[in-house]
Short mmCIF file of C-alpha atoms and ligand atoms in Angstrom, two decimals:
data_model
loop_
_atom_site.label_atom_id
_atom_site.label_comp_id
_atom_site.label_asym_id
_atom_site.label_seq_id
_atom_site.Cartn_x
_atom_site.Cartn_y
_atom_site.Cartn_z
CA MET A 1 9.21 -5.15 -68.38
CA VAL A 2 9.15 -6.46 -64.83
CA GLN A 3 11.65 -4.79 -62.55
CA VAL A 4 13.62 -7.66 -60.92
CA THR A 5 15.29 -5.75 -58.19
CA PRO A 6 12.08 -4.30 -56.38
CA LEU A 7 10.56 -7.79 -56.94
CA LEU A 8 13.50 -9.45 -55.13
CA LEU A 9 13.45 -6.85 -52.29
CA VAL A 10 9.59 -7.62 -51.59
CA LEU A 11 10.22 -11.31 -51.66
CA SER A 12 13.15 -11.25 -49.40
CA LEU A 13 11.33 -8.79 -46.93
CA ALA A 14 8.38 -11.33 -46.93
CA LEU A 15 10.76 -14.18 -45.99
CA VAL A 16 12.78 -12.17 -43.27
CA ALA A 17 9.78 -10.30 -41.55
CA PRO A 18 8.27 -13.41 -39.91
CA SER A 19 11.67 -14.31 -38.45
CA LEU A 20 12.15 -10.95 -37.10
CA SER A 21 8.86 -10.94 -35.23
CA THR A 22 9.68 -14.40 -33.71
CA ARG A 23 12.76 -12.81 -32.17
CA LYS A 24 10.61 -10.81 -30.07
CA CYS A 25 9.21 -12.50 -26.81
CA VAL A 26 12.29 -14.54 -25.91
CA LEU A 27 12.23 -13.96 -22.20
CA THR A 28 16.03 -13.44 -21.83
CA GLY A 29 16.99 -10.12 -20.32
CA ARG A 30 15.87 -7.62 -17.75
CA TRP A 31 12.16 -6.90 -16.87
CA ILE A 32 10.22 -4.43 -14.60
CA ASN A 33 6.80 -4.71 -13.37
CA ASP A 34 3.93 -2.42 -12.22
CA LEU A 35 5.15 -2.64 -8.68
CA GLY A 36 8.71 -1.69 -9.62
CA SER A 37 9.88 -5.09 -9.04
CA ASN A 38 12.90 -6.21 -11.29
CA MET A 39 13.73 -9.66 -12.66
CA THR A 40 16.69 -10.86 -14.81
CA ILE A 41 16.29 -13.94 -16.94
CA SER A 42 19.20 -15.93 -18.32
CA ASN A 43 19.53 -17.51 -21.75
CA LEU A 44 16.96 -20.31 -22.35
CA ASN A 45 18.22 -23.79 -23.01
CA GLU A 46 17.12 -26.02 -25.73
CA LYS A 47 14.09 -27.07 -23.79
CA GLY A 48 12.94 -23.62 -23.05
CA GLU A 49 14.09 -23.78 -19.39
CA PHE A 50 15.56 -20.72 -17.78
CA SER A 51 16.91 -19.40 -14.47
CA GLY A 52 17.23 -15.92 -13.10
CA SER A 53 16.98 -13.55 -10.29
CA TYR A 54 14.01 -11.54 -8.93
CA HIS A 55 14.22 -8.34 -6.91
CA THR A 56 10.79 -7.62 -5.54
CA ALA A 57 9.86 -4.09 -4.67
CA VAL A 58 7.33 -5.12 -2.05
CA THR A 59 7.05 -7.91 0.54
CA ALA A 60 4.12 -9.27 2.72
CA THR A 61 6.63 -9.67 5.43
CA THR A 62 8.73 -7.33 7.68
CA ASN A 63 11.86 -8.94 6.43
CA LYS A 64 14.57 -7.10 4.61
CA ILE A 65 14.08 -7.66 0.96
CA GLN A 66 16.89 -9.71 -0.81
CA VAL A 67 17.33 -10.69 -4.40
CA SER A 68 15.93 -14.27 -4.95
CA PRO A 69 16.37 -16.97 -7.41
CA LEU A 70 13.73 -17.90 -10.04
CA GLN A 71 13.38 -21.00 -12.29
CA GLY A 72 11.01 -21.52 -15.08
CA SER A 73 10.23 -22.67 -18.63
CA GLN A 74 8.87 -21.03 -21.87
CA HIS A 75 6.62 -22.92 -24.32
CA ASN A 76 7.33 -23.64 -27.96
CA ILE A 77 10.61 -21.61 -28.14
CA ASN A 78 10.88 -21.99 -31.89
CA GLU A 79 7.22 -21.87 -32.86
CA ASN A 80 4.98 -19.42 -31.19
CA SER A 81 6.06 -15.82 -31.15
CA GLN A 82 3.87 -14.91 -28.32
CA PRO A 83 4.61 -17.81 -25.93
CA THR A 84 3.21 -18.85 -22.60
CA PHE A 85 5.65 -19.40 -19.77
CA GLY A 86 5.87 -20.06 -16.05
CA PHE A 87 8.41 -19.56 -13.31
CA THR A 88 8.82 -19.94 -9.58
CA VAL A 89 10.49 -17.54 -7.10
CA ASN A 90 11.95 -19.14 -4.01
CA TRP A 91 12.17 -16.10 -1.68
CA SER A 92 15.50 -15.82 -0.07
CA PHE A 93 14.25 -13.66 2.83
CA SER A 94 10.93 -15.36 3.59
CA GLU A 95 9.39 -18.84 3.92
CA SER A 96 7.30 -18.12 0.88
CA ILE A 97 7.02 -19.13 -2.64
CA THR A 98 5.55 -17.37 -5.74
CA VAL A 99 4.49 -19.05 -8.75
CA PHE A 100 3.90 -16.85 -11.96
CA THR A 101 2.20 -17.87 -15.13
CA GLY A 102 1.68 -15.83 -18.16
CA GLN A 103 2.09 -15.03 -21.83
CA CYS A 104 4.39 -12.68 -23.74
CA PHE A 105 2.78 -10.28 -26.25
CA VAL A 106 4.02 -7.70 -28.65
CA ASP A 107 1.99 -4.52 -28.31
CA GLU A 108 0.90 -2.04 -30.93
CA ASN A 109 4.29 -0.29 -30.72
CA GLY A 110 6.26 -3.47 -31.19
CA ARG A 111 7.31 -3.67 -27.56
CA GLU A 112 7.15 -6.81 -25.51
CA ILE A 113 4.83 -7.13 -22.67
CA LEU A 114 4.48 -10.03 -20.14
CA LYS A 115 1.01 -10.47 -18.83
CA THR A 116 1.10 -12.74 -15.70
CA MET A 117 -0.75 -13.98 -12.66
CA TRP A 118 0.72 -15.19 -9.65
CA LEU A 119 0.00 -17.09 -6.51
CA LEU A 120 2.07 -16.16 -3.39
CA ARG A 121 2.12 -19.00 -0.80
CA SER A 122 3.18 -17.82 2.65
CA SER A 123 4.04 -20.18 5.50
CA VAL A 124 1.53 -20.32 8.44
CA ASP A 125 1.87 -21.99 11.85
CA ASN A 126 -0.79 -24.56 11.45
CA SER A 127 -3.37 -25.99 8.96
CA ARG A 128 -6.22 -23.91 10.61
CA ASP A 129 -4.48 -20.93 9.11
CA ASP A 130 -4.29 -22.32 5.67
CA TRP A 131 -7.16 -20.31 4.46
CA LYS A 132 -5.02 -17.12 4.58
CA ALA A 133 -1.83 -18.55 3.34
CA THR A 134 -2.22 -17.84 -0.31
CA ARG A 135 -2.46 -14.48 -2.13
CA VAL A 136 -3.29 -14.01 -5.88
CA GLY A 137 -2.64 -11.21 -8.26
CA ILE A 138 -1.58 -10.06 -11.70
CA ASN A 139 1.57 -8.28 -12.78
CA ILE A 140 2.70 -6.73 -16.08
CA PHE A 141 6.32 -6.76 -17.06
CA ARG A 142 8.01 -4.61 -19.70
CA ARG A 143 11.60 -5.01 -21.01
CA LEU A 144 14.14 -2.87 -19.11
CA SER A 145 16.83 -2.82 -21.89
CA SER A 146 17.27 -4.52 -25.00
CA ARG A 147 18.77 -8.08 -25.40
CA LYS A 148 22.45 -8.38 -26.32
C1 BTN B 1 7.27 -12.35 0.65
O1 BTN B 1 6.70 -11.36 0.95
O2 BTN B 1 7.26 -13.36 1.41
C2 BTN B 1 8.12 -12.58 -0.68
C3 BTN B 1 7.89 -11.50 -1.71
C4 BTN B 1 6.71 -11.53 -2.41
C5 BTN B 1 6.65 -10.49 -3.36
C6 BTN B 1 5.27 -10.54 -4.27
S1 BTN B 1 5.21 -11.87 -5.40
C7 BTN B 1 4.04 -11.26 -6.28
C8 BTN B 1 4.13 -9.67 -6.29
N1 BTN B 1 4.83 -9.42 -7.38
C9 BTN B 1 5.90 -8.80 -7.17
O3 BTN B 1 6.72 -8.25 -7.89
N2 BTN B 1 6.05 -8.76 -5.83
C10 BTN B 1 5.01 -9.35 -5.22
#
């Protein structure tokens, strides 16, 4: 005779597992990158837009670092479990702007990882110096503490 209870258990696990994995890779929360910079991302709205704050560990300037605002959006908030996203940091303590673009992945240990590339635009005095105004790089972020 077929055992109904284990069958139901397997069935319900099969139904629940995908939704559990899609709960990963929501950007809301606190993150740290490979330079030691921290960012906090607020709840996403229904369009996938978010705001937050960024505390960089490094600067290209001699200015005193201050926590700066960020604004961005995440793609396909209800569909893709490893979504792409982008955000802009408008630095409070310099004339620069950084844009980040990236994708959230879940690694082999089930931990979220944000793989990003960035462009840092600094202000220069005149257009002859434009050639040296933009830096490019990569940053990898990991979650600092679990979402509430
Ligand atoms: C500036 O120096 O004018 C502003 C701070 C820039 C910090 C950059 S942005 C890209 C890279 N990733 C970080 O976490 N910090 C640096």
